[in-house]
Amino acid sequence: AQRVTQPEKLLSVFKGAPVELKCNYSYSGSPELFWYVQYSRQRLQLLLRHISRESIKGFTADLNKGETSFHLKKPFAQEEDSAMYYCALRPGNTNAGKSTFGDGTTLTVKP
Amino acid sequence: DADVTQTPRNRITKTGKRIMLECSQTKGHDRMYWYRQDPGLGLRLIYYSFDVKDINKGEISDGYSVSRQAQAKFSLSLESAIPNQTALYFCATSQHAYGYTFGSGTRLTVV
């Protein structure tokens, strides 16, 4: 069974401060990890995935298999980063395409 | 135009009524999913389909049914709605190793 844990339901930082949204997972095989973001009154959208090792809107996330974590980081938070963030895991098997989501973290960036 | 379209956007229905939520996509993706979002519970998978002839139950399929009418259409039905099915419902699509593309959601209230 696969499980995703986001330990913080709410996270509040000031503009310009670093931000880290935590994500831990449990899965016996090789996972694919994703971060999704939901801005106010908008649909959920893919932010980044660990396979591509990209930086989107200043955010990065590194898959740490030893600690089974995929934390989302940004060095300088902006007010427009305020949103709900979901971490998701999908088995690294092309026949198993369904993802398991964490409960989400609401990030508020204060001016 | 949105790649993944859900109808209706909002719906209020009475206990015991049958209701259908519809999802259509122009992405050309084979895989389609229905999730529900409840405050504090993240997204939970109801049903998923990897192609027109493939339908699978998710973690919370009781009380729901689905129909994959075509590659582009995936409908979710509540045969006899009950108040604890009040939630935000999301349809999503994916293709192999890529992440999900979500619809804008249907807010369902059962009174």
JSON list of C-alpha atoms in Angstrom, two decimals:
[
{"chain": "A", "resi": 1, "resn": "ALA", "atom": "CA", "xyz": [0.00, 0.00, 0.00]},
{"chain": "A", "resi": 2, "resn": "GLN", "atom": "CA", "xyz": [1.12, 3.54, -0.64]},
{"chain": "A", "resi": 3, "resn": "ARG", "atom": "CA", "xyz": [0.69, 6.46, 1.68]},
{"chain": "A", "resi": 4, "resn": "VAL", "atom": "CA", "xyz": [1.52, 10.16, 1.57]},
{"chain": "A", "resi": 5, "resn": "THR", "atom": "CA", "xyz": [1.77, 12.31, 4.66]},
{"chain": "A", "resi": 6, "resn": "GLN", "atom": "CA", "xyz": [1.86, 16.08, 4.75]},
{"chain": "A", "resi": 7, "resn": "PRO", "atom": "CA", "xyz": [2.35, 16.84, 8.43]},
{"chain": "A", "resi": 8, "resn": "GLU", "atom": "CA", "xyz": [1.41, 20.52, 8.27]},
{"chain": "A", "resi": 9, "resn": "LYS", "atom": "CA", "xyz": [-2.16, 21.47, 7.43]},
{"chain": "A", "resi": 10, "resn": "LEU", "atom": "CA", "xyz": [-1.36, 25.17, 7.67]},
{"chain": "A", "resi": 11, "resn": "LEU", "atom": "CA", "xyz": [1.90, 27.00, 7.09]},
{"chain": "A", "resi": 12, "resn": "SER", "atom": "CA", "xyz": [2.38, 30.72, 7.33]},
{"chain": "A", "resi": 13, "resn": "VAL", "atom": "CA", "xyz": [5.52, 32.68, 6.39]},
{"chain": "A", "resi": 14, "resn": "PHE", "atom": "CA", "xyz": [6.41, 36.27, 5.63]},
{"chain": "A", "resi": 15, "resn": "LYS", "atom": "CA", "xyz": [7.18, 37.48, 2.15]},
{"chain": "A", "resi": 16, "resn": "GLY", "atom": "CA", "xyz": [10.83, 36.94, 1.33]},
{"chain": "A", "resi": 17, "resn": "ALA", "atom": "CA", "xyz": [11.31, 34.19, 3.89]},
{"chain": "A", "resi": 18, "resn": "PRO", "atom": "CA", "xyz": [12.27, 30.65, 2.89]},
{"chain": "A", "resi": 19, "resn": "VAL", "atom": "CA", "xyz": [9.49, 28.11, 2.81]},
{"chain": "A", "resi": 20, "resn": "GLU", "atom": "CA", "xyz": [9.50, 24.33, 3.01]},
{"chain": "A", "resi": 21, "resn": "LEU", "atom": "CA", "xyz": [6.40, 22.18, 2.66]},
{"chain": "A", "resi": 22, "resn": "LYS", "atom": "CA", "xyz": [7.00, 18.71, 3.95]},
{"chain": "A", "resi": 23, "resn": "CYS", "atom": "CA", "xyz": [5.97, 15.48, 2.28]},
{"chain": "A", "resi": 24, "resn": "ASN", "atom": "CA", "xyz": [6.76, 11.98, 3.48]},
{"chain": "A", "resi": 25, "resn": "TYR", "atom": "CA", "xyz": [5.72, 8.80, 1.78]},
{"chain": "A", "resi": 26, "resn": "SER", "atom": "CA", "xyz": [5.63, 5.09, 2.28]},
{"chain": "A", "resi": 27, "resn": "TYR", "atom": "CA", "xyz": [5.84, 2.75, -0.66]},
{"chain": "A", "resi": 28, "resn": "SER", "atom": "CA", "xyz": [7.74, -0.47, -1.08]},
{"chain": "A", "resi": 29, "resn": "GLY", "atom": "CA", "xyz": [8.68, 0.02, -4.72]},
{"chain": "A", "resi": 30, "resn": "SER", "atom": "CA", "xyz": [10.11, 2.85, -6.76]},
{"chain": "A", "resi": 31, "resn": "PRO", "atom": "CA", "xyz": [7.72, 5.82, -6.65]},
{"chain": "A", "resi": 32, "resn": "GLU", "atom": "CA", "xyz": [7.02, 8.79, -8.84]},
{"chain": "A", "resi": 33, "resn": "LEU", "atom": "CA", "xyz": [6.41, 11.92, -6.79]},
{"chain": "A", "resi": 34, "resn": "PHE", "atom": "CA", "xyz": [4.51, 15.06, -7.73]},
{"chain": "A", "resi": 35, "resn": "TRP", "atom": "CA", "xyz": [3.52, 18.38, -6.25]},
{"chain": "A", "resi": 36, "resn": "TYR", "atom": "CA", "xyz": [0.21, 19.94, -7.23]},
{"chain": "A", "resi": 37, "resn": "VAL", "atom": "CA", "xyz": [-1.00, 23.45, -6.38]},
{"chain": "A", "resi": 38, "resn": "GLN", "atom": "CA", "xyz": [-4.48, 24.92, -6.10]},
{"chain": "A", "resi": 39, "resn": "TYR", "atom": "CA", "xyz": [-4.69, 28.71, -6.11]},
{"chain": "A", "resi": 40, "resn": "SER", "atom": "CA", "xyz": [-7.84, 30.38, -4.87]},
{"chain": "A", "resi": 41, "resn": "ARG", "atom": "CA", "xyz": [-10.76, 29.77, -7.25]},
{"chain": "A", "resi": 42, "resn": "GLN", "atom": "CA", "xyz": [-8.58, 27.86, -9.68]},
{"chain": "A", "resi": 43, "resn": "ARG", "atom": "CA", "xyz": [-8.29, 24.21, -10.53]},
{"chain": "A", "resi": 44, "resn": "LEU", "atom": "CA", "xyz": [-5.60, 21.92, -9.23]},
{"chain": "A", "resi": 45, "resn": "GLN", "atom": "CA", "xyz": [-2.55, 22.01, -11.46]},
{"chain": "A", "resi": 46, "resn": "LEU", "atom": "CA", "xyz": [0.69, 20.16, -11.62]},
{"chain": "A", "resi": 47, "resn": "LEU", "atom": "CA", "xyz": [3.55, 22.16, -10.13]},
{"chain": "A", "resi": 48, "resn": "LEU", "atom": "CA", "xyz": [6.45, 19.79, -10.58]},
{"chain": "A", "resi": 49, "resn": "ARG", "atom": "CA", "xyz": [7.45, 16.14, -10.69]},
{"chain": "A", "resi": 50, "resn": "HIS", "atom": "CA", "xyz": [10.61, 14.59, -9.39]},
{"chain": "A", "resi": 51, "resn": "ILE", "atom": "CA", "xyz": [11.47, 12.85, -12.68]},
{"chain": "A", "resi": 52, "resn": "SER", "atom": "CA", "xyz": [12.03, 16.12, -14.49]},
{"chain": "A", "resi": 53, "resn": "ARG", "atom": "CA", "xyz": [14.13, 17.68, -11.69]},
{"chain": "A", "resi": 54, "resn": "GLU", "atom": "CA", "xyz": [12.92, 21.10, -12.71]},
{"chain": "A", "resi": 55, "resn": "SER", "atom": "CA", "xyz": [12.32, 24.37, -10.91]},
{"chain": "A", "resi": 56, "resn": "ILE", "atom": "CA", "xyz": [8.89, 25.89, -11.38]},
{"chain": "A", "resi": 57, "resn": "LYS", "atom": "CA", "xyz": [8.02, 29.36, -10.07]},
{"chain": "A", "resi": 58, "resn": "GLY", "atom": "CA", "xyz": [11.16, 29.16, -7.95]},
{"chain": "A", "resi": 59, "resn": "PHE", "atom": "CA", "xyz": [10.09, 25.93, -6.27]},
{"chain": "A", "resi": 60, "resn": "THR", "atom": "CA", "xyz": [12.23, 22.81, -6.17]},
{"chain": "A", "resi": 61, "resn": "ALA", "atom": "CA", "xyz": [11.76, 19.39, -4.64]},
{"chain": "A", "resi": 62, "resn": "ASP", "atom": "CA", "xyz": [14.27, 16.60, -4.22]},
{"chain": "A", "resi": 63, "resn": "LEU", "atom": "CA", "xyz": [13.33, 12.99, -3.79]},
{"chain": "A", "resi": 64, "resn": "ASN", "atom": "CA", "xyz": [15.18, 11.56, -0.79]},
{"chain": "A", "resi": 65, "resn": "LYS", "atom": "CA", "xyz": [14.70, 7.82, -0.91]},
{"chain": "A", "resi": 66, "resn": "GLY", "atom": "CA", "xyz": [16.61, 7.27, 2.32]},
{"chain": "A", "resi": 67, "resn": "GLU", "atom": "CA", "xyz": [14.27, 9.51, 4.28]},
{"chain": "A", "resi": 68, "resn": "THR", "atom": "CA", "xyz": [11.28, 8.75, 2.00]},
{"chain": "A", "resi": 69, "resn": "SER", "atom": "CA", "xyz": [10.63, 12.43, 1.61]},
{"chain": "A", "resi": 70, "resn": "PHE", "atom": "CA", "xyz": [9.85, 14.87, -1.20]},
{"chain": "A", "resi": 71, "resn": "HIS", "atom": "CA", "xyz": [9.83, 18.29, 0.45]},
{"chain": "A", "resi": 72, "resn": "LEU", "atom": "CA", "xyz": [8.93, 21.37, -1.58]},
{"chain": "A", "resi": 73, "resn": "LYS", "atom": "CA", "xyz": [11.19, 24.36, -1.11]},
{"chain": "A", "resi": 74, "resn": "LYS", "atom": "CA", "xyz": [11.47, 27.95, -2.18]},
{"chain": "A", "resi": 75, "resn": "PRO", "atom": "CA", "xyz": [14.19, 30.30, -0.93]},
{"chain": "A", "resi": 76, "resn": "PHE", "atom": "CA", "xyz": [12.12, 33.50, -1.03]},
{"chain": "A", "resi": 77, "resn": "ALA", "atom": "CA", "xyz": [8.35, 33.19, -0.70]},
{"chain": "A", "resi": 78, "resn": "GLN", "atom": "CA", "xyz": [6.05, 35.57, -2.57]},
{"chain": "A", "resi": 79, "resn": "GLU", "atom": "CA", "xyz": [2.48, 36.56, -1.74]},
{"chain": "A", "resi": 80, "resn": "GLU", "atom": "CA", "xyz": [1.27, 34.91, -4.94]},
{"chain": "A", "resi": 81, "resn": "ASP", "atom": "CA", "xyz": [2.54, 31.58, -3.61]},
{"chain": "A", "resi": 82, "resn": "SER", "atom": "CA", "xyz": [-0.36, 31.50, -1.17]},
{"chain": "A", "resi": 83, "resn": "ALA", "atom": "CA", "xyz": [-2.32, 28.39, -2.11]},
{"chain": "A", "resi": 84, "resn": "MET", "atom": "CA", "xyz": [-3.12, 24.82, -1.19]},
{"chain": "A", "resi": 85, "resn": "TYR", "atom": "CA", "xyz": [-0.33, 22.37, -2.02]},
{"chain": "A", "resi": 86, "resn": "TYR", "atom": "CA", "xyz": [-0.73, 18.63, -2.44]},
{"chain": "A", "resi": 87, "resn": "CYS", "atom": "CA", "xyz": [1.98, 16.02, -2.59]},
{"chain": "A", "resi": 88, "resn": "ALA", "atom": "CA", "xyz": [1.14, 12.90, -4.59]},
{"chain": "A", "resi": 89, "resn": "LEU", "atom": "CA", "xyz": [2.72, 9.51, -5.18]},
{"chain": "A", "resi": 90, "resn": "ARG", "atom": "CA", "xyz": [2.25, 7.20, -8.11]},
{"chain": "A", "resi": 91, "resn": "PRO", "atom": "CA", "xyz": [3.84, 3.76, -8.37]},
{"chain": "A", "resi": 92, "resn": "GLY", "atom": "CA", "xyz": [6.76, 3.80, -10.77]},
{"chain": "A", "resi": 93, "resn": "ASN", "atom": "CA", "xyz": [5.09, 1.26, -12.98]},
{"chain": "A", "resi": 94, "resn": "THR", "atom": "CA", "xyz": [3.45, 2.29, -16.22]},
{"chain": "A", "resi": 95, "resn": "ASN", "atom": "CA", "xyz": [0.50, -0.01, -15.56]},
{"chain": "A", "resi": 96, "resn": "ALA", "atom": "CA", "xyz": [-0.31, 1.55, -12.19]},
{"chain": "A", "resi": 97, "resn": "GLY", "atom": "CA", "xyz": [-1.27, 5.08, -13.08]},
{"chain": "A", "resi": 98, "resn": "LYS", "atom": "CA", "xyz": [-3.36, 6.09, -10.09]},
{"chain": "A", "resi": 99, "resn": "SER", "atom": "CA", "xyz": [-1.96, 8.57, -7.60]},
{"chain": "A", "resi": 100, "resn": "THR", "atom": "CA", "xyz": [-2.35, 8.80, -3.86]},
{"chain": "A", "resi": 101, "resn": "PHE", "atom": "CA", "xyz": [-2.55, 12.30, -2.45]},
{"chain": "A", "resi": 102, "resn": "GLY", "atom": "CA", "xyz": [-1.61, 13.76, 0.89]},
{"chain": "A", "resi": 103, "resn": "ASP", "atom": "CA", "xyz": [-4.13, 15.80, 2.84]},
{"chain": "A", "resi": 104, "resn": "GLY", "atom": "CA", "xyz": [-2.66, 19.06, 1.62]},
{"chain": "A", "resi": 105, "resn": "THR", "atom": "CA", "xyz": [-0.92, 22.07, 3.17]},
{"chain": "A", "resi": 106, "resn": "THR", "atom": "CA", "xyz": [-2.38, 25.54, 3.00]},
{"chain": "A", "resi": 107, "resn": "LEU", "atom": "CA", "xyz": [0.42, 28.05, 2.57]},
{"chain": "A", "resi": 108, "resn": "THR", "atom": "CA", "xyz": [-0.15, 31.67, 3.47]},
{"chain": "A", "resi": 109, "resn": "VAL", "atom": "CA", "xyz": [2.52, 34.22, 2.61]},
{"chain": "A", "resi": 110, "resn": "LYS", "atom": "CA", "xyz": [2.04, 37.40, 4.59]},
{"chain": "A", "resi": 111, "resn": "PRO", "atom": "CA", "xyz": [3.21, 40.80, 3.34]},
{"chain": "B", "resi": 1, "resn": "ASP", "atom": "CA", "xyz": [-11.10, 26.30, -23.74]},
{"chain": "B", "resi": 2, "resn": "ALA", "atom": "CA", "xyz": [-10.36, 24.01, -20.83]},
{"chain": "B", "resi": 3, "resn": "ASP", "atom": "CA", "xyz": [-8.69, 20.67, -21.56]},
{"chain": "B", "resi": 4, "resn": "VAL", "atom": "CA", "xyz": [-10.82, 18.91, -18.96]},
{"chain": "B", "resi": 5, "resn": "THR", "atom": "CA", "xyz": [-14.39, 20.10, -18.53]},
{"chain": "B", "resi": 6, "resn": "GLN", "atom": "CA", "xyz": [-16.72, 19.15, -15.73]},
{"chain": "B", "resi": 7, "resn": "THR", "atom": "CA", "xyz": [-20.45, 19.75, -15.60]},
{"chain": "B", "resi": 8, "resn": "PRO", "atom": "CA", "xyz": [-22.24, 20.98, -13.63]},
{"chain": "B", "resi": 9, "resn": "ARG", "atom": "CA", "xyz": [-20.01, 23.36, -11.68]},
{"chain": "B", "resi": 10, "resn": "ASN", "atom": "CA", "xyz": [-22.38, 23.43, -8.73]},
{"chain": "B", "resi": 11, "resn": "ARG", "atom": "CA", "xyz": [-25.33, 21.26, -7.81]},
{"chain": "B", "resi": 12, "resn": "ILE", "atom": "CA", "xyz": [-27.68, 20.99, -4.89]},
{"chain": "B", "resi": 13, "resn": "THR", "atom": "CA", "xyz": [-29.74, 17.84, -4.73]},
{"chain": "B", "resi": 14, "resn": "LYS", "atom": "CA", "xyz": [-32.01, 16.08, -2.28]},
{"chain": "B", "resi": 15, "resn": "THR", "atom": "CA", "xyz": [-31.30, 12.91, -0.38]},
{"chain": "B", "resi": 16, "resn": "GLY", "atom": "CA", "xyz": [-32.28, 9.85, -2.39]},
{"chain": "B", "resi": 17, "resn": "LYS", "atom": "CA", "xyz": [-32.04, 11.51, -5.79]},
{"chain": "B", "resi": 18, "resn": "ARG", "atom": "CA", "xyz": [-29.95, 10.13, -8.62]},
{"chain": "B", "resi": 19, "resn": "ILE", "atom": "CA", "xyz": [-27.35, 12.51, -9.97]},
{"chain": "B", "resi": 20, "resn": "MET", "atom": "CA", "xyz": [-24.73, 12.34, -12.69]},
{"chain": "B", "resi": 21, "resn": "LEU", "atom": "CA", "xyz": [-21.54, 14.36, -12.89]},
{"chain": "B", "resi": 22, "resn": "GLU", "atom": "CA", "xyz": [-19.94, 14.56, -16.29]},
{"chain": "B", "resi": 23, "resn": "CYS", "atom": "CA", "xyz": [-16.36, 14.94, -17.43]},
{"chain": "B", "resi": 24, "resn": "SER", "atom": "CA", "xyz": [-15.03, 15.40, -20.92]},
{"chain": "B", "resi": 25, "resn": "GLN", "atom": "CA", "xyz": [-11.49, 15.99, -22.14]},
{"chain": "B", "resi": 26, "resn": "THR", "atom": "CA", "xyz": [-9.71, 17.16, -25.25]},
{"chain": "B", "resi": 27, "resn": "LYS", "atom": "CA", "xyz": [-6.24, 16.02, -24.13]},
{"chain": "B", "resi": 28, "resn": "GLY", "atom": "CA", "xyz": [-6.47, 12.68, -25.91]},
{"chain": "B", "resi": 29, "resn": "HIS", "atom": "CA", "xyz": [-5.45, 10.94, -22.68]},
{"chain": "B", "resi": 30, "resn": "ASP", "atom": "CA", "xyz": [-6.38, 7.31, -22.13]},
{"chain": "B", "resi": 31, "resn": "ARG", "atom": "CA", "xyz": [-6.57, 7.47, -18.35]},
{"chain": "B", "resi": 32, "resn": "MET", "atom": "CA", "xyz": [-9.35, 9.21, -16.45]},
{"chain": "B", "resi": 33, "resn": "TYR", "atom": "CA", "xyz": [-10.10, 9.46, -12.75]},
{"chain": "B", "resi": 34, "resn": "TRP", "atom": "CA", "xyz": [-12.72, 10.68, -10.31]},
{"chain": "B", "resi": 35, "resn": "TYR", "atom": "CA", "xyz": [-11.63, 12.04, -6.93]},
{"chain": "B", "resi": 36, "resn": "ARG", "atom": "CA", "xyz": [-13.51, 13.72, -4.14]},
{"chain": "B", "resi": 37, "resn": "GLN", "atom": "CA", "xyz": [-12.04, 16.42, -1.96]},
{"chain": "B", "resi": 38, "resn": "ASP", "atom": "CA", "xyz": [-13.16, 16.94, 1.61]},
{"chain": "B", "resi": 39, "resn": "PRO", "atom": "CA", "xyz": [-11.71, 19.49, 4.03]},
{"chain": "B", "resi": 40, "resn": "GLY", "atom": "CA", "xyz": [-8.77, 17.98, 5.88]},
{"chain": "B", "resi": 41, "resn": "LEU", "atom": "CA", "xyz": [-8.96, 14.71, 3.96]},
{"chain": "B", "resi": 42, "resn": "GLY", "atom": "CA", "xyz": [-7.19, 15.58, 0.75]},
{"chain": "B", "resi": 43, "resn": "LEU", "atom": "CA", "xyz": [-8.24, 13.88, -2.46]},
{"chain": "B", "resi": 44, "resn": "ARG", "atom": "CA", "xyz": [-9.59, 10.35, -2.35]},
{"chain": "B", "resi": 45, "resn": "LEU", "atom": "CA", "xyz": [-9.96, 8.17, -5.42]},
{"chain": "B", "resi": 46, "resn": "ILE", "atom": "CA", "xyz": [-13.46, 7.00, -6.30]},
{"chain": "B", "resi": 47, "resn": "TYR", "atom": "CA", "xyz": [-13.01, 5.27, -9.67]},
{"chain": "B", "resi": 48, "resn": "TYR", "atom": "CA", "xyz": [-10.50, 5.22, -12.48]},
{"chain": "B", "resi": 49, "resn": "SER", "atom": "CA", "xyz": [-10.34, 4.01, -16.06]},
{"chain": "B", "resi": 50, "resn": "PHE", "atom": "CA", "xyz": [-7.28, 3.30, -18.19]},
{"chain": "B", "resi": 51, "resn": "ASP", "atom": "CA", "xyz": [-9.25, 2.92, -21.41]},
{"chain": "B", "resi": 52, "resn": "VAL", "atom": "CA", "xyz": [-12.83, 2.63, -22.60]},
{"chain": "B", "resi": 53, "resn": "LYS", "atom": "CA", "xyz": [-13.14, -1.02, -21.61]},
{"chain": "B", "resi": 54, "resn": "ASP", "atom": "CA", "xyz": [-11.34, -0.68, -18.29]},
{"chain": "B", "resi": 55, "resn": "ILE", "atom": "CA", "xyz": [-13.10, 0.46, -15.11]},
{"chain": "B", "resi": 56, "resn": "ASN", "atom": "CA", "xyz": [-11.61, 0.09, -11.63]},
{"chain": "B", "resi": 57, "resn": "LYS", "atom": "CA", "xyz": [-12.77, 0.91, -8.14]},
{"chain": "B", "resi": 58, "resn": "GLY", "atom": "CA", "xyz": [-10.79, 3.30, -6.03]},
{"chain": "B", "resi": 59, "resn": "GLU", "atom": "CA", "xyz": [-10.62, 3.53, -2.26]},
{"chain": "B", "resi": 60, "resn": "ILE", "atom": "CA", "xyz": [-14.12, 4.97, -1.74]},
{"chain": "B", "resi": 61, "resn": "SER", "atom": "CA", "xyz": [-16.31, 3.57, -4.53]},
{"chain": "B", "resi": 62, "resn": "ASP", "atom": "CA", "xyz": [-19.31, 2.55, -2.41]},
{"chain": "B", "resi": 63, "resn": "GLY", "atom": "CA", "xyz": [-22.40, 4.53, -3.37]},
{"chain": "B", "resi": 64, "resn": "TYR", "atom": "CA", "xyz": [-20.92, 5.57, -6.72]},
{"chain": "B", "resi": 65, "resn": "SER", "atom": "CA", "xyz": [-20.84, 4.17, -10.23]},
{"chain": "B", "resi": 66, "resn": "VAL", "atom": "CA", "xyz": [-19.13, 5.31, -13.42]},
{"chain": "B", "resi": 67, "resn": "SER", "atom": "CA", "xyz": [-19.46, 5.04, -17.16]},
{"chain": "B", "resi": 68, "resn": "ARG", "atom": "CA", "xyz": [-16.72, 5.53, -19.75]},
{"chain": "B", "resi": 69, "resn": "GLN", "atom": "CA", "xyz": [-18.77, 6.37, -22.79]},
{"chain": "B", "resi": 70, "resn": "ALA", "atom": "CA", "xyz": [-15.80, 7.19, -25.00]},
{"chain": "B", "resi": 71, "resn": "GLN", "atom": "CA", "xyz": [-12.13, 7.92, -24.62]},
{"chain": "B", "resi": 72, "resn": "ALA", "atom": "CA", "xyz": [-13.02, 11.53, -23.95]},
{"chain": "B", "resi": 73, "resn": "LYS", "atom": "CA", "xyz": [-15.97, 11.06, -21.56]},
{"chain": "B", "resi": 74, "resn": "PHE", "atom": "CA", "xyz": [-16.12, 9.67, -18.03]},
{"chain": "B", "resi": 75, "resn": "SER", "atom": "CA", "xyz": [-19.27, 10.13, -15.95]},
{"chain": "B", "resi": 76, "resn": "LEU", "atom": "CA", "xyz": [-19.78, 9.62, -12.23]},
{"chain": "B", "resi": 77, "resn": "SER", "atom": "CA", "xyz": [-23.20, 8.71, -10.86]},
{"chain": "B", "resi": 78, "resn": "LEU", "atom": "CA", "xyz": [-24.65, 8.76, -7.39]},
{"chain": "B", "resi": 79, "resn": "GLU", "atom": "CA", "xyz": [-27.58, 6.35, -7.57]},
{"chain": "B", "resi": 80, "resn": "SER", "atom": "CA", "xyz": [-29.18, 7.54, -4.35]},
{"chain": "B", "resi": 81, "resn": "ALA", "atom": "CA", "xyz": [-27.45, 10.59, -2.96]},
{"chain": "B", "resi": 82, "resn": "ILE", "atom": "CA", "xyz": [-26.85, 10.93, 0.78]},
{"chain": "B", "resi": 83, "resn": "PRO", "atom": "CA", "xyz": [-25.65, 13.97, 2.76]},
{"chain": "B", "resi": 84, "resn": "ASN", "atom": "CA", "xyz": [-22.15, 12.60, 3.44]},
{"chain": "B", "resi": 85, "resn": "GLN", "atom": "CA", "xyz": [-21.56, 12.64, -0.31]},
{"chain": "B", "resi": 86, "resn": "THR", "atom": "CA", "xyz": [-21.51, 16.41, -0.09]},
{"chain": "B", "resi": 87, "resn": "ALA", "atom": "CA", "xyz": [-18.04, 17.29, -1.39]},
{"chain": "B", "resi": 88, "resn": "LEU", "atom": "CA", "xyz": [-16.01, 18.79, -4.19]},
{"chain": "B", "resi": 89, "resn": "TYR", "atom": "CA", "xyz": [-15.57, 16.28, -7.00]},
{"chain": "B", "resi": 90, "resn": "PHE", "atom": "CA", "xyz": [-12.66, 16.39, -9.42]},
{"chain": "B", "resi": 91, "resn": "CYS", "atom": "CA", "xyz": [-12.14, 14.62, -12.69]},
{"chain": "B", "resi": 92, "resn": "ALA", "atom": "CA", "xyz": [-8.57, 14.17, -13.89]},
{"chain": "B", "resi": 93, "resn": "THR", "atom": "CA", "xyz": [-6.76, 12.71, -16.87]},
{"chain": "B", "resi": 94, "resn": "SER", "atom": "CA", "xyz": [-3.23, 11.45, -17.38]},
{"chain": "B", "resi": 95, "resn": "GLN", "atom": "CA", "xyz": [-1.01, 9.80, -19.90]},
{"chain": "B", "resi": 96, "resn": "HIS", "atom": "CA", "xyz": [1.67, 7.34, -18.77]},
{"chain": "B", "resi": 97, "resn": "ALA", "atom": "CA", "xyz": [4.46, 9.01, -16.83]},
{"chain": "B", "resi": 98, "resn": "TYR", "atom": "CA", "xyz": [3.05, 12.51, -16.79]},
{"chain": "B", "resi": 99, "resn": "GLY", "atom": "CA", "xyz": [1.07, 14.09, -14.00]},
{"chain": "B", "resi": 100, "resn": "TYR", "atom": "CA", "xyz": [-2.63, 14.72, -13.88]},
{"chain": "B", "resi": 101, "resn": "THR", "atom": "CA", "xyz": [-4.65, 17.39, -15.64]},
{"chain": "B", "resi": 102, "resn": "PHE", "atom": "CA", "xyz": [-7.65, 18.31, -13.50]},
{"chain": "B", "resi": 103, "resn": "GLY", "atom": "CA", "xyz": [-11.05, 19.70, -14.26]},
{"chain": "B", "resi": 104, "resn": "SER", "atom": "CA", "xyz": [-12.33, 22.71, -12.37]},
{"chain": "B", "resi": 105, "resn": "GLY", "atom": "CA", "xyz": [-14.43, 20.58, -10.04]},
{"chain": "B", "resi": 106, "resn": "THR", "atom": "CA", "xyz": [-18.10, 20.07, -9.25]},
{"chain": "B", "resi": 107, "resn": "ARG", "atom": "CA", "xyz": [-19.34, 21.26, -5.89]},
{"chain": "B", "resi": 108, "resn": "LEU", "atom": "CA", "xyz": [-22.13, 18.90, -4.85]},
{"chain": "B", "resi": 109, "resn": "THR", "atom": "CA", "xyz": [-24.40, 19.51, -1.90]},
{"chain": "B", "resi": 110, "resn": "VAL", "atom": "CA", "xyz": [-26.86, 16.83, -0.79]},
{"chain": "B", "resi": 111, "resn": "VAL", "atom": "CA", "xyz": [-29.60, 18.12, 1.49]}
]
